[in-house]
């Protein structure tokens, strides 16, 4: 058996030159098991032969004659000098002979990207469960009347993250290719997203809003509308209140078509595709009502001017105003974001008369199209 193994090893010498499975040949391993192992990775290919040489040096083959002390002294030393030098010792010499190249220019392997992907999501889940959730439980002990707007935003964010945690874990384990789609649809915990993920999701939402705004403005300008209705009046809060007095009943959510309700939700960044216990009309009313409560907190704490840049951008995105620059279009300034947020607050918190929620969204779509045209060519 041992001789047959030696013949097999000698007959497959070219394969062993790239495969480190020399010890397996002692047990006459079939060639079908050698080839897959040869492509496992560089670490396995380079380290196993070195370990085998060191093992042979430490344990020489026993001879038939007794080895004397002088013979032992004359044995060759362990092949430590023949082992490849560690990478840390050779890296400085290589860098000194070659021009400096940024680390980002070197293409990362698929395994490196996969490890980074799982490491980022694992870290985000740990932050959610070990840091945010204990703070969430502690905040629940405080009366809600004593919460600030930032407390409300934090509680709403953690509540949403906890709802999306279970389906997100299933997608990560079974279908990680769908993560970019989930990010766009808001189905990823916020702790698993970095600044680049948020910017990409906001940039991908711009074409969707452009398409919806273009279709609505085209329908308002080309088709025959109600007598006396001026689409330009949707650009101001006073004009929206005037339309509410005249045609408020036309914007009842229960009388709108499903396609119109889906456009409103999609424009605000709420996906109408995923299953939800409420219908589209109830979801739209619920979404805008939550924004109305947040609007009143913003006013109570000093208005849009008191918000930080990140808070102002998040509030504007939630109310249908894109805050990122795209090809041929500049990003809106802080003054523009404050003005459009103030207009939304004035429309959404009006009480006499109360503006229907679909009309608030329709007006925001028209206002967004006007802002987009103003920013064209300023990138």
C-alpha positions as YAML, in Angstrom:
chain: A
units: angstrom
residues:
- id: 1
  name: UNK
  ca: [0.00, 0.00, 0.00]
- id: 2
  name: UNK
  ca: [2.82, 2.39, 0.87]
- id: 3
  name: UNK
  ca: [4.64, 1.68, -2.42]
- id: 4
  name: UNK
  ca: [1.47, 2.24, -4.43]
- id: 5
  name: UNK
  ca: [1.09, 5.57, -2.68]
- id: 6
  name: UNK
  ca: [4.64, 6.53, -3.64]
- id: 7
  name: UNK
  ca: [3.94, 5.66, -7.29]
- id: 8
  name: UNK
  ca: [0.80, 7.77, -7.20]
- id: 9
  name: UNK
  ca: [2.73, 10.68, -5.71]
- id: 10
  name: UNK
  ca: [5.51, 10.43, -8.32]
- id: 11
  name: UNK
  ca: [3.01, 10.20, -11.17]
- id: 12
  name: UNK
  ca: [1.19, 13.36, -10.03]
- id: 13
  name: UNK
  ca: [4.22, 15.61, -9.46]
- id: 14
  name: UNK
  ca: [2.86, 18.56, -11.56]
- id: 15
  name: UNK
  ca: [-0.32, 18.57, -9.46]
- id: 16
  name: UNK
  ca: [1.63, 18.56, -6.21]
- id: 17
  name: UNK
  ca: [3.58, 21.60, -7.37]
- id: 18
  name: UNK
  ca: [0.48, 23.69, -6.87]
- id: 19
  name: UNK
  ca: [-1.23, 21.59, -4.21]
- id: 20
  name: UNK
  ca: [-0.03, 21.43, -0.59]
- id: 21
  name: UNK
  ca: [-1.68, 18.09, 0.15]
- id: 22
  name: UNK
  ca: [1.54, 16.08, 0.42]
- id: 23
  name: UNK
  ca: [0.66, 14.51, 3.80]
- id: 24
  name: UNK
  ca: [-2.57, 13.21, 2.33]
- id: 25
  name: UNK
  ca: [-0.60, 11.09, -0.15]
- id: 26
  name: UNK
  ca: [0.64, 8.90, 2.68]
- id: 27
  name: UNK
  ca: [-2.89, 7.60, 3.01]
- id: 28
  name: UNK
  ca: [-3.41, 7.26, -0.77]
- id: 29
  name: UNK
  ca: [-5.98, 10.05, -1.02]
- id: 30
  name: UNK
  ca: [-7.80, 10.06, -4.36]
- id: 31
  name: UNK
  ca: [-6.95, 12.80, -6.84]
- id: 32
  name: UNK
  ca: [-10.54, 14.02, -6.82]
- id: 33
  name: UNK
  ca: [-10.05, 15.28, -3.27]
- id: 34
  name: UNK
  ca: [-6.67, 16.90, -3.97]
- id: 35
  name: UNK
  ca: [-7.71, 19.30, -6.74]
- id: 36
  name: UNK
  ca: [-10.44, 21.20, -4.82]
- id: 37
  name: UNK
  ca: [-8.17, 21.74, -1.82]
- id: 38
  name: UNK
  ca: [-5.47, 23.23, -4.06]
- id: 39
  name: UNK
  ca: [-7.58, 26.34, -4.65]
- id: 40
  name: UNK
  ca: [-8.60, 27.11, -1.08]
- id: 41
  name: UNK
  ca: [-6.30, 30.07, -0.54]
- id: 42
  name: UNK
  ca: [-2.79, 31.40, -0.44]
- id: 43
  name: UNK
  ca: [-2.32, 30.83, 3.27]
- id: 44
  name: UNK
  ca: [-2.98, 27.10, 2.94]
- id: 45
  name: UNK
  ca: [-0.70, 26.76, -0.07]
- id: 46
  name: UNK
  ca: [2.32, 28.52, 1.46]
- id: 47
  name: UNK
  ca: [2.19, 27.43, 5.07]
- id: 48
  name: UNK
  ca: [1.72, 23.68, 4.81]
- id: 49
  name: UNK
  ca: [5.01, 22.90, 2.94]
- id: 50
  name: UNK
  ca: [6.97, 25.00, 5.46]
- id: 51
  name: UNK
  ca: [5.43, 23.14, 8.36]
- id: 52
  name: UNK
  ca: [6.23, 19.83, 6.71]
- id: 53
  name: UNK
  ca: [9.89, 20.79, 6.23]
- id: 54
  name: UNK
  ca: [10.18, 21.87, 9.83]
- id: 55
  name: UNK
  ca: [8.53, 18.62, 10.95]
- id: 56
  name: UNK
  ca: [11.01, 16.59, 8.91]
- id: 57
  name: UNK
  ca: [13.91, 18.56, 10.39]
- id: 58
  name: UNK
  ca: [12.71, 18.06, 13.94]
- id: 59
  name: UNK
  ca: [11.99, 14.35, 13.53]
- id: 60
  name: UNK
  ca: [14.57, 12.76, 11.16]
- id: 61
  name: UNK
  ca: [13.91, 9.31, 9.84]
- id: 62
  name: UNK
  ca: [15.23, 6.57, 12.13]
- id: 63
  name: UNK
  ca: [18.27, 4.70, 10.83]
- id: 64
  name: UNK
  ca: [19.25, 1.04, 11.36]
- id: 65
  name: UNK
  ca: [22.52, 1.97, 13.11]
- id: 66
  name: UNK
  ca: [22.96, 3.72, 16.43]
- id: 67
  name: UNK
  ca: [23.61, 7.50, 15.94]
- id: 68
  name: UNK
  ca: [26.58, 8.76, 17.94]
- id: 69
  name: UNK
  ca: [26.79, 12.16, 19.59]
- id: 70
  name: UNK
  ca: [29.17, 13.42, 16.88]
- id: 71
  name: UNK
  ca: [26.79, 12.30, 14.16]
- id: 72
  name: UNK
  ca: [24.01, 14.13, 15.86]
- id: 73
  name: UNK
  ca: [26.13, 17.26, 16.01]
- id: 74
  name: UNK
  ca: [26.81, 17.01, 12.29]
- id: 75
  name: UNK
  ca: [23.13, 16.82, 11.34]
- id: 76
  name: UNK
  ca: [21.95, 19.70, 9.11]
- id: 77
  name: UNK
  ca: [20.22, 22.52, 10.95]
- id: 78
  name: UNK
  ca: [16.50, 23.12, 10.65]
- id: 79
  name: UNK
  ca: [15.67, 24.84, 7.37]
- id: 80
  name: UNK
  ca: [14.69, 28.10, 9.06]
- id: 81
  name: UNK
  ca: [16.81, 30.10, 6.62]
- id: 82
  name: UNK
  ca: [15.00, 28.54, 3.65]
- id: 83
  name: UNK
  ca: [11.55, 29.62, 4.83]
- id: 84
  name: UNK
  ca: [10.18, 32.71, 3.12]
- id: 85
  name: UNK
  ca: [10.68, 35.95, 4.98]
- id: 86
  name: UNK
  ca: [7.61, 37.39, 6.68]
- id: 87
  name: UNK
  ca: [5.67, 40.01, 4.70]
- id: 88
  name: UNK
  ca: [6.43, 42.73, 7.25]
- id: 89
  name: UNK
  ca: [10.15, 42.50, 6.46]
- id: 90
  name: UNK
  ca: [9.75, 42.66, 2.67]
- id: 91
  name: UNK
  ca: [7.03, 45.31, 2.47]
- id: 92
  name: UNK
  ca: [9.21, 48.38, 3.20]
- id: 93
  name: UNK
  ca: [11.73, 47.40, 0.47]
- id: 94
  name: UNK
  ca: [8.96, 46.94, -2.08]
- id: 95
  name: UNK
  ca: [7.37, 50.26, -1.20]
- id: 96
  name: UNK
  ca: [10.72, 52.00, -1.45]
- id: 97
  name: UNK
  ca: [11.29, 50.71, -4.99]
- id: 98
  name: UNK
  ca: [7.78, 51.39, -6.32]
- id: 99
  name: UNK
  ca: [5.69, 54.57, -6.41]
- id: 100
  name: UNK
  ca: [3.12, 55.00, -3.69]
- id: 101
  name: UNK
  ca: [-0.35, 53.79, -4.69]
- id: 102
  name: UNK
  ca: [-3.47, 54.63, -2.67]
- id: 103
  name: UNK
  ca: [-4.94, 51.70, -0.82]
- id: 104
  name: UNK
  ca: [-8.33, 52.26, -2.42]
- id: 105
  name: UNK
  ca: [-6.85, 51.76, -5.90]
- id: 106
  name: UNK
  ca: [-5.97, 48.13, -5.17]
- id: 107
  name: UNK
  ca: [-8.98, 45.96, -6.08]
- id: 108
  name: UNK
  ca: [-10.25, 44.00, -3.10]
- id: 109
  name: UNK
  ca: [-10.98, 40.32, -3.56]
- id: 110
  name: UNK
  ca: [-14.44, 38.89, -3.35]
- id: 111
  name: UNK
  ca: [-13.71, 37.26, 0.00]
- id: 112
  name: UNK
  ca: [-12.45, 40.57, 1.43]
- id: 113
  name: UNK
  ca: [-15.63, 42.32, 0.33]
- id: 114
  name: UNK
  ca: [-17.74, 39.51, 1.77]
- id: 115
  name: UNK
  ca: [-15.93, 39.67, 5.11]
- id: 116
  name: UNK
  ca: [-16.30, 43.46, 5.23]
- id: 117
  name: UNK
  ca: [-20.00, 43.17, 4.39]
- id: 118
  name: UNK
  ca: [-20.74, 40.73, 7.20]
- id: 119
  name: UNK
  ca: [-18.48, 42.62, 9.63]
- id: 120
  name: UNK
  ca: [-20.33, 45.89, 8.97]
- id: 121
  name: UNK
  ca: [-23.75, 44.36, 9.40]
- id: 122
  name: UNK
  ca: [-22.68, 42.41, 12.48]
- id: 123
  name: UNK
  ca: [-21.36, 45.62, 14.04]
- id: 124
  name: UNK
  ca: [-24.61, 47.42, 13.20]
- id: 125
  name: UNK
  ca: [-26.75, 44.72, 14.80]
- id: 126
  name: UNK
  ca: [-24.53, 44.76, 17.91]
- id: 127
  name: UNK
  ca: [-24.93, 48.55, 18.19]
- id: 128
  name: UNK
  ca: [-28.70, 48.18, 17.89]
- id: 129
  name: UNK
  ca: [-29.02, 45.45, 20.51]
- id: 130
  name: UNK
  ca: [-26.29, 46.48, 22.97]
- id: 131
  name: UNK
  ca: [-26.45, 50.28, 22.84]
- id: 132
  name: UNK
  ca: [-29.68, 51.56, 21.29]
- id: 133
  name: UNK
  ca: [-32.08, 49.01, 22.75]
- id: 134
  name: UNK
  ca: [-31.05, 49.57, 26.41]
- id: 135
  name: UNK
  ca: [-31.39, 53.31, 25.88]
- id: 136
  name: UNK
  ca: [-34.76, 52.69, 24.23]
- id: 137
  name: UNK
  ca: [-35.98, 50.77, 27.26]
- id: 138
  name: UNK
  ca: [-34.71, 53.45, 29.62]
- id: 139
  name: UNK
  ca: [-36.40, 56.18, 27.59]
- id: 140
  name: UNK
  ca: [-39.72, 54.38, 27.87]
- id: 141
  name: UNK
  ca: [-39.65, 54.97, 31.62]
- id: 142
  name: UNK
  ca: [-39.70, 58.74, 31.09]
- id: 143
  name: UNK
  ca: [-43.10, 60.35, 30.44]
- id: 144
  name: UNK
  ca: [-43.56, 61.13, 26.76]
- id: 145
  name: UNK
  ca: [-44.52, 64.70, 27.57]
- id: 146
  name: UNK
  ca: [-40.92, 65.27, 28.69]
- id: 147
  name: UNK
  ca: [-39.34, 63.98, 25.49]
- id: 148
  name: UNK
  ca: [-37.60, 66.32, 23.09]
- id: 149
  name: UNK
  ca: [-37.88, 66.04, 19.33]
- id: 150
  name: UNK
  ca: [-34.57, 64.18, 19.23]
- id: 151
  name: UNK
  ca: [-35.94, 61.70, 21.75]
- id: 152
  name: UNK
  ca: [-38.98, 61.13, 19.55]
- id: 153
  name: UNK
  ca: [-36.80, 60.67, 16.47]
- id: 154
  name: UNK
  ca: [-34.57, 58.22, 18.34]
- id: 155
  name: UNK
  ca: [-37.50, 56.16, 19.62]
- id: 156
  name: UNK
  ca: [-39.10, 56.06, 16.19]
- id: 157
  name: UNK
  ca: [-35.82, 54.99, 14.59]
- id: 158
  name: UNK
  ca: [-35.14, 52.18, 17.06]
- id: 159
  name: UNK
  ca: [-38.74, 50.99, 16.80]
- id: 160
  name: UNK
  ca: [-38.41, 50.80, 13.04]
- id: 161
  name: UNK
  ca: [-35.01, 49.07, 13.28]
- id: 162
  name: UNK
  ca: [-36.40, 46.40, 15.59]
- id: 163
  name: UNK
  ca: [-39.26, 45.71, 13.17]
- id: 164
  name: UNK
  ca: [-36.90, 45.26, 10.24]
- id: 165
  name: UNK
  ca: [-34.27, 43.25, 12.12]
- id: 166
  name: UNK
  ca: [-35.80, 39.79, 11.63]
- id: 167
  name: UNK
  ca: [-36.48, 40.02, 7.86]
- id: 168
  name: UNK
  ca: [-33.12, 41.71, 7.35]
- id: 169
  name: UNK
  ca: [-31.32, 38.80, 9.05]
- id: 170
  name: UNK
  ca: [-33.12, 36.33, 6.79]
- id: 171
  name: UNK
  ca: [-32.07, 38.24, 3.67]
- id: 172
  name: UNK
  ca: [-28.46, 38.52, 4.84]
- id: 173
  name: UNK
  ca: [-28.20, 34.76, 5.34]
- id: 174
  name: UNK
  ca: [-30.17, 33.60, 2.30]
- id: 175
  name: UNK
  ca: [-30.07, 36.39, -0.29]
- id: 176
  name: UNK
  ca: [-27.41, 39.05, 0.45]
- id: 177
  name: UNK
  ca: [-27.59, 40.31, -3.16]
- id: 178
  name: UNK
  ca: [-30.93, 41.95, -2.30]
- id: 179
  name: UNK
  ca: [-29.44, 44.27, 0.35]
- id: 180
  name: UNK
  ca: [-29.14, 47.32, -2.00]
- id: 181
  name: UNK
  ca: [-32.82, 46.94, -2.88]
- id: 182
  name: UNK
  ca: [-33.71, 46.68, 0.81]
- id: 183
  name: UNK
  ca: [-31.71, 49.83, 1.58]
- id: 184
  name: UNK
  ca: [-33.71, 51.75, -1.01]
- id: 185
  name: UNK
  ca: [-36.96, 50.45, 0.46]
- id: 186
  name: UNK
  ca: [-36.02, 51.17, 4.07]
- id: 187
  name: UNK
  ca: [-35.84, 47.53, 5.11]
- id: 188
  name: UNK
  ca: [-32.34, 47.69, 6.64]
- id: 189
  name: UNK
  ca: [-31.67, 48.75, 10.27]
- id: 190
  name: UNK
  ca: [-30.22, 52.25, 10.31]
- id: 191
  name: UNK
  ca: [-27.30, 51.08, 12.46]
- id: 192
  name: UNK
  ca: [-26.11, 48.89, 9.56]
- id: 193
  name: UNK
  ca: [-25.84, 51.87, 7.19]
- id: 194
  name: UNK
  ca: [-22.90, 54.21, 6.84]
- id: 195
  name: UNK
  ca: [-22.81, 57.65, 5.22]
- id: 196
  name: UNK
  ca: [-22.15, 56.24, 1.74]
- id: 197
  name: UNK
  ca: [-25.15, 53.88, 1.98]
- id: 198
  name: UNK
  ca: [-27.44, 56.75, 2.98]
- id: 199
  name: UNK
  ca: [-26.13, 58.96, 0.16]
- id: 200
  name: UNK
  ca: [-26.62, 56.18, -2.41]
- id: 201
  name: UNK
  ca: [-30.17, 55.51, -1.23]
- id: 202
  name: UNK
  ca: [-31.04, 59.21, -1.46]
- id: 203
  name: UNK
  ca: [-29.48, 59.48, -4.92]
- id: 204
  name: UNK
  ca: [-31.48, 56.49, -6.17]
- id: 205
  name: UNK
  ca: [-34.69, 58.11, -4.94]
- id: 206
  name: UNK
  ca: [-34.13, 61.21, -7.12]
- id: 207
  name: UNK
  ca: [-35.14, 59.58, -10.47]
- id: 208
  name: UNK
  ca: [-38.26, 58.15, -8.85]
- id: 209
  name: UNK
  ca: [-39.32, 61.57, -7.63]
- id: 210
  name: UNK
  ca: [-38.47, 63.17, -10.96]
- id: 211
  name: UNK
  ca: [-40.68, 60.68, -12.78]
- id: 212
  name: UNK
  ca: [-43.62, 61.18, -10.41]
- id: 213
  name: UNK
  ca: [-43.31, 64.97, -10.48]
- id: 214
  name: UNK
  ca: [-43.03, 65.03, -14.26]
- id: 215
  name: UNK
  ca: [-46.15, 62.91, -14.70]
- id: 216
  name: UNK
  ca: [-48.21, 65.00, -12.28]
- id: 217
  name: UNK
  ca: [-47.16, 68.37, -13.71]
- id: 218
  name: UNK
  ca: [-47.79, 67.10, -17.24]
- id: 219
  name: UNK
  ca: [-51.27, 65.92, -16.27]
- id: 220
  name: UNK
  ca: [-52.07, 69.26, -14.62]
- id: 221
  name: UNK
  ca: [-50.89, 71.35, -17.56]
- id: 222
  name: UNK
  ca: [-52.09, 69.32, -20.56]
- id: 223
  name: UNK
  ca: [-55.36, 67.81, -19.43]
- id: 224
  name: UNK
  ca: [-58.57, 69.66, -18.76]
- id: 225
  name: UNK
  ca: [-58.85, 70.37, -15.06]
- id: 226
  name: UNK
  ca: [-61.58, 71.81, -12.86]
- id: 227
  name: UNK
  ca: [-62.70, 75.25, -13.93]
- id: 228
  name: UNK
  ca: [-60.84, 77.94, -12.01]
- id: 229
  name: UNK
  ca: [-58.10, 75.61, -10.76]
- id: 230
  name: UNK
  ca: [-54.59, 77.01, -11.19]
- id: 231
  name: UNK
  ca: [-51.73, 74.48, -10.70]
- id: 232
  name: UNK
  ca: [-49.35, 77.32, -9.80]
- id: 233
  name: UNK
  ca: [-51.34, 77.90, -6.62]
- id: 234
  name: UNK
  ca: [-49.95, 74.61, -5.27]
- id: 235
  name: UNK
  ca: [-46.52, 76.20, -4.81]
- id: 236
  name: UNK
  ca: [-47.55, 78.33, -1.80]
- id: 237
  name: UNK
  ca: [-49.21, 77.49, 1.49]
- id: 238
  name: UNK
  ca: [-51.82, 80.24, 1.01]
- id: 239
  name: UNK
  ca: [-52.74, 78.85, -2.41]
- id: 240
  name: UNK
  ca: [-53.09, 75.33, -0.97]
- id: 241
  name: UNK
  ca: [-55.47, 76.61, 1.71]
- id: 242
  name: UNK
  ca: [-57.53, 78.35, -0.98]
- id: 243
  name: UNK
  ca: [-57.75, 75.11, -2.98]
- id: 244
  name: UNK
  ca: [-58.84, 73.31, 0.18]
- id: 245
  name: UNK
  ca: [-61.78, 75.70, 0.59]
- id: 246
  name: UNK
  ca: [-62.90, 75.19, -3.02]
- id: 247
  name: UNK
  ca: [-62.03, 71.61, -3.85]
- id: 248
  name: UNK
  ca: [-61.16, 69.93, -0.55]
- id: 249
  name: UNK
  ca: [-63.64, 67.10, -1.08]
- id: 250
  name: UNK
  ca: [-61.88, 66.10, -4.31]
- id: 251
  name: UNK
  ca: [-58.79, 65.08, -2.31]
- id: 252
  name: UNK
  ca: [-60.45, 62.63, 0.05]
- id: 253
  name: UNK
  ca: [-58.09, 59.61, 0.31]
- id: 254
  name: UNK
  ca: [-61.00, 57.21, 0.01]
- id: 255
  name: UNK
  ca: [-61.89, 58.68, -3.39]
- id: 256
  name: UNK
  ca: [-58.43, 58.49, -4.92]
- id: 257
  name: UNK
  ca: [-57.27, 55.69, -7.16]
- id: 258
  name: UNK
  ca: [-54.78, 53.12, -5.95]
- id: 259
  name: UNK
  ca: [-52.18, 54.34, -8.45]
- id: 260
  name: UNK
  ca: [-52.42, 57.89, -7.12]
- id: 261
  name: UNK
  ca: [-52.01, 56.71, -3.53]
- id: 262
  name: UNK
  ca: [-49.02, 54.56, -4.52]
- id: 263
  name: UNK
  ca: [-47.38, 57.56, -6.21]
- id: 264
  name: UNK
  ca: [-47.82, 59.65, -3.06]
- id: 265
  name: UNK
  ca: [-46.27, 56.98, -0.84]
- id: 266
  name: UNK
  ca: [-43.44, 56.29, -3.25]
- id: 267
  name: UNK
  ca: [-42.66, 60.00, -3.49]
- id: 268
  name: UNK
  ca: [-42.28, 60.21, 0.30]
- id: 269
  name: UNK
  ca: [-39.98, 57.18, 0.33]
- id: 270
  name: UNK
  ca: [-42.54, 54.73, 1.73]
- id: 271
  name: UNK
  ca: [-42.67, 51.57, -0.35]
- id: 272
  name: UNK
  ca: [-46.23, 50.55, -1.29]
- id: 273
  name: UNK
  ca: [-45.02, 47.10, -2.42]
- id: 274
  name: UNK
  ca: [-44.30, 45.38, 0.90]
- id: 275
  name: UNK
  ca: [-47.18, 43.83, 2.84]
- id: 276
  name: UNK
  ca: [-48.70, 46.10, 5.47]
- id: 277
  name: UNK
  ca: [-51.70, 45.72, 7.79]
- id: 278
  name: UNK
  ca: [-53.16, 49.02, 6.54]
- id: 279
  name: UNK
  ca: [-54.41, 49.93, 3.07]
- id: 280
  name: UNK
  ca: [-52.69, 52.53, 0.93]
- id: 281
  name: UNK
  ca: [-55.09, 55.30, 1.94]
- id: 282
  name: UNK
  ca: [-54.64, 54.55, 5.64]
- id: 283
  name: UNK
  ca: [-50.87, 54.27, 5.21]
- id: 284
  name: UNK
  ca: [-50.72, 57.65, 3.50]
- id: 285
  name: UNK
  ca: [-52.85, 59.29, 6.19]
- id: 286
  name: UNK
  ca: [-50.78, 57.63, 8.93]
- id: 287
  name: UNK
  ca: [-47.46, 58.68, 7.36]
- id: 288
  name: UNK
  ca: [-48.47, 62.32, 6.92]
- id: 289
  name: UNK
  ca: [-50.00, 62.39, 10.43]
- id: 290
  name: UNK
  ca: [-46.68, 61.24, 11.90]
- id: 291
  name: UNK
  ca: [-44.95, 63.97, 9.94]
- id: 292
  name: UNK
  ca: [-47.50, 66.47, 11.26]
- id: 293
  name: UNK
  ca: [-46.65, 65.55, 14.84]
- id: 294
  name: UNK
  ca: [-42.97, 66.02, 14.02]
- id: 295
  name: UNK
  ca: [-43.77, 69.35, 12.37]
- id: 296
  name: UNK
  ca: [-45.35, 70.62, 15.57]
- id: 297
  name: UNK
  ca: [-42.29, 69.57, 17.57]
- id: 298
  name: UNK
  ca: [-40.02, 71.44, 15.15]
- id: 299
  name: UNK
  ca: [-42.11, 74.58, 15.56]
- id: 300
  name: UNK
  ca: [-42.17, 74.20, 19.34]
- id: 301
  name: UNK
  ca: [-38.37, 73.97, 19.47]
- id: 302
  name: UNK
  ca: [-37.66, 77.03, 17.34]
- id: 303
  name: UNK
  ca: [-38.44, 76.08, 13.75]
- id: 304
  name: UNK
  ca: [-36.23, 74.75, 10.94]
- id: 305
  name: UNK
  ca: [-33.39, 77.15, 11.77]
- id: 306
  name: UNK
  ca: [-32.70, 75.30, 15.02]
- id: 307
  name: UNK
  ca: [-32.05, 72.00, 13.24]
- id: 308
  name: UNK
  ca: [-28.55, 70.80, 12.47]
- id: 309
  name: UNK
  ca: [-27.53, 70.13, 8.87]
- id: 310
  name: UNK
  ca: [-28.04, 66.37, 9.29]
- id: 311
  name: UNK
  ca: [-31.44, 66.84, 10.96]
- id: 312
  name: UNK
  ca: [-32.55, 69.32, 8.29]
- id: 313
  name: UNK
  ca: [-31.49, 66.94, 5.50]
- id: 314
  name: UNK
  ca: [-33.32, 64.00, 7.10]
- id: 315
  name: UNK
  ca: [-36.47, 66.07, 7.67]
- id: 316
  name: UNK
  ca: [-36.41, 67.34, 4.07]
- id: 317
  name: UNK
  ca: [-35.94, 63.84, 2.64]
- id: 318
  name: UNK
  ca: [-38.87, 62.56, 4.70]
- id: 319
  name: UNK
  ca: [-41.03, 65.37, 3.26]
- id: 320
  name: UNK
  ca: [-40.17, 64.77, -0.39]
- id: 321
  name: UNK
  ca: [-37.22, 67.10, -1.05]
- id: 322
  name: UNK
  ca: [-34.01, 65.49, -2.33]
- id: 323
  name: UNK
  ca: [-30.88, 66.86, -0.70]
- id: 324
  name: UNK
  ca: [-28.12, 65.29, -2.84]
- id: 325
  name: UNK
  ca: [-26.51, 66.57, -6.00]
- id: 326
  name: UNK
  ca: [-26.93, 64.56, -9.20]
- id: 327
  name: UNK
  ca: [-25.66, 64.83, -12.77]
- id: 328
  name: UNK
  ca: [-26.55, 68.28, -14.05]
- id: 329
  name: UNK
  ca: [-28.29, 69.32, -10.83]
- id: 330
  name: UNK
  ca: [-26.85, 70.94, -7.74]
- id: 331
  name: UNK
  ca: [-27.85, 70.13, -4.19]
- id: 332
  name: UNK
  ca: [-30.25, 72.63, -2.59]
- id: 333
  name: UNK
  ca: [-28.77, 75.10, -0.15]
- id: 334
  name: UNK
  ca: [-29.63, 75.25, 3.51]
- id: 335
  name: UNK
  ca: [-31.76, 78.35, 2.95]
- id: 336
  name: UNK
  ca: [-33.80, 76.52, 0.30]
- id: 337
  name: UNK
  ca: [-34.28, 73.48, 2.54]
- id: 338
  name: UNK
  ca: [-35.42, 75.70, 5.41]
- id: 339
  name: UNK
  ca: [-37.89, 77.53, 3.14]
- id: 340
  name: UNK
  ca: [-39.40, 74.34, 1.73]
- id: 341
  name: UNK
  ca: [-39.62, 72.76, 5.17]
- id: 342
  name: UNK
  ca: [-41.38, 75.86, 6.50]
- id: 343
  name: UNK
  ca: [-43.85, 75.69, 3.60]
- id: 344
  name: UNK
  ca: [-44.58, 72.03, 4.33]
- id: 345
  name: UNK
  ca: [-45.11, 72.76, 8.02]
- id: 346
  name: UNK
  ca: [-47.50, 75.60, 7.20]
- id: 347
  name: UNK
  ca: [-49.52, 73.35, 4.87]
- id: 348
  name: UNK
  ca: [-49.53, 70.27, 7.07]
- id: 349
  name: UNK
  ca: [-50.34, 71.96, 10.38]
- id: 350
  name: UNK
  ca: [-53.08, 74.24, 9.07]
- id: 351
  name: UNK
  ca: [-56.29, 73.88, 11.06]
- id: 352
  name: UNK
  ca: [-58.76, 76.40, 9.60]
- id: 353
  name: UNK
  ca: [-59.27, 74.87, 7.18]
- id: 354
  name: UNK
  ca: [-57.40, 71.62, 7.59]
- id: 355
  name: UNK
  ca: [-55.63, 70.66, 4.37]
- id: 356
  name: UNK
  ca: [-56.33, 67.07, 3.21]
- id: 357
  name: UNK
  ca: [-53.22, 64.93, 3.46]
- id: 358
  name: UNK
  ca: [-53.18, 63.87, -0.21]
- id: 359
  name: UNK
  ca: [-53.38, 67.54, -1.21]
- id: 360
  name: UNK
  ca: [-50.33, 68.26, 0.96]
- id: 361
  name: UNK
  ca: [-48.38, 65.59, -0.94]
- id: 362
  name: UNK
  ca: [-49.67, 66.76, -4.34]
- id: 363
  name: UNK
  ca: [-48.57, 70.29, -3.52]
- id: 364
  name: UNK
  ca: [-45.16, 69.04, -2.42]
- id: 365
  name: UNK
  ca: [-44.73, 67.16, -5.72]
- id: 366
  name: UNK
  ca: [-45.38, 70.36, -7.67]
- id: 367
  name: UNK
  ca: [-43.03, 72.30, -5.39]
- id: 368
  name: UNK
  ca: [-40.33, 69.66, -5.85]
- id: 369
  name: UNK
  ca: [-40.58, 69.93, -9.64]
- id: 370
  name: UNK
  ca: [-40.20, 73.69, -9.40]
- id: 371
  name: UNK
  ca: [-37.13, 73.35, -7.15]
- id: 372
  name: UNK
  ca: [-35.59, 70.77, -9.47]
- id: 373
  name: UNK
  ca: [-35.95, 73.09, -12.46]
- id: 374
  name: UNK
  ca: [-34.34, 75.91, -10.46]
- id: 375
  name: UNK
  ca: [-31.34, 73.68, -9.63]
- id: 376
  name: UNK
  ca: [-30.82, 72.41, -13.19]
- id: 377
  name: UNK
  ca: [-27.45, 73.36, -14.67]
- id: 378
  name: UNK
  ca: [-26.00, 74.51, -11.34]
- id: 379
  name: UNK
  ca: [-24.06, 71.34, -10.53]
...
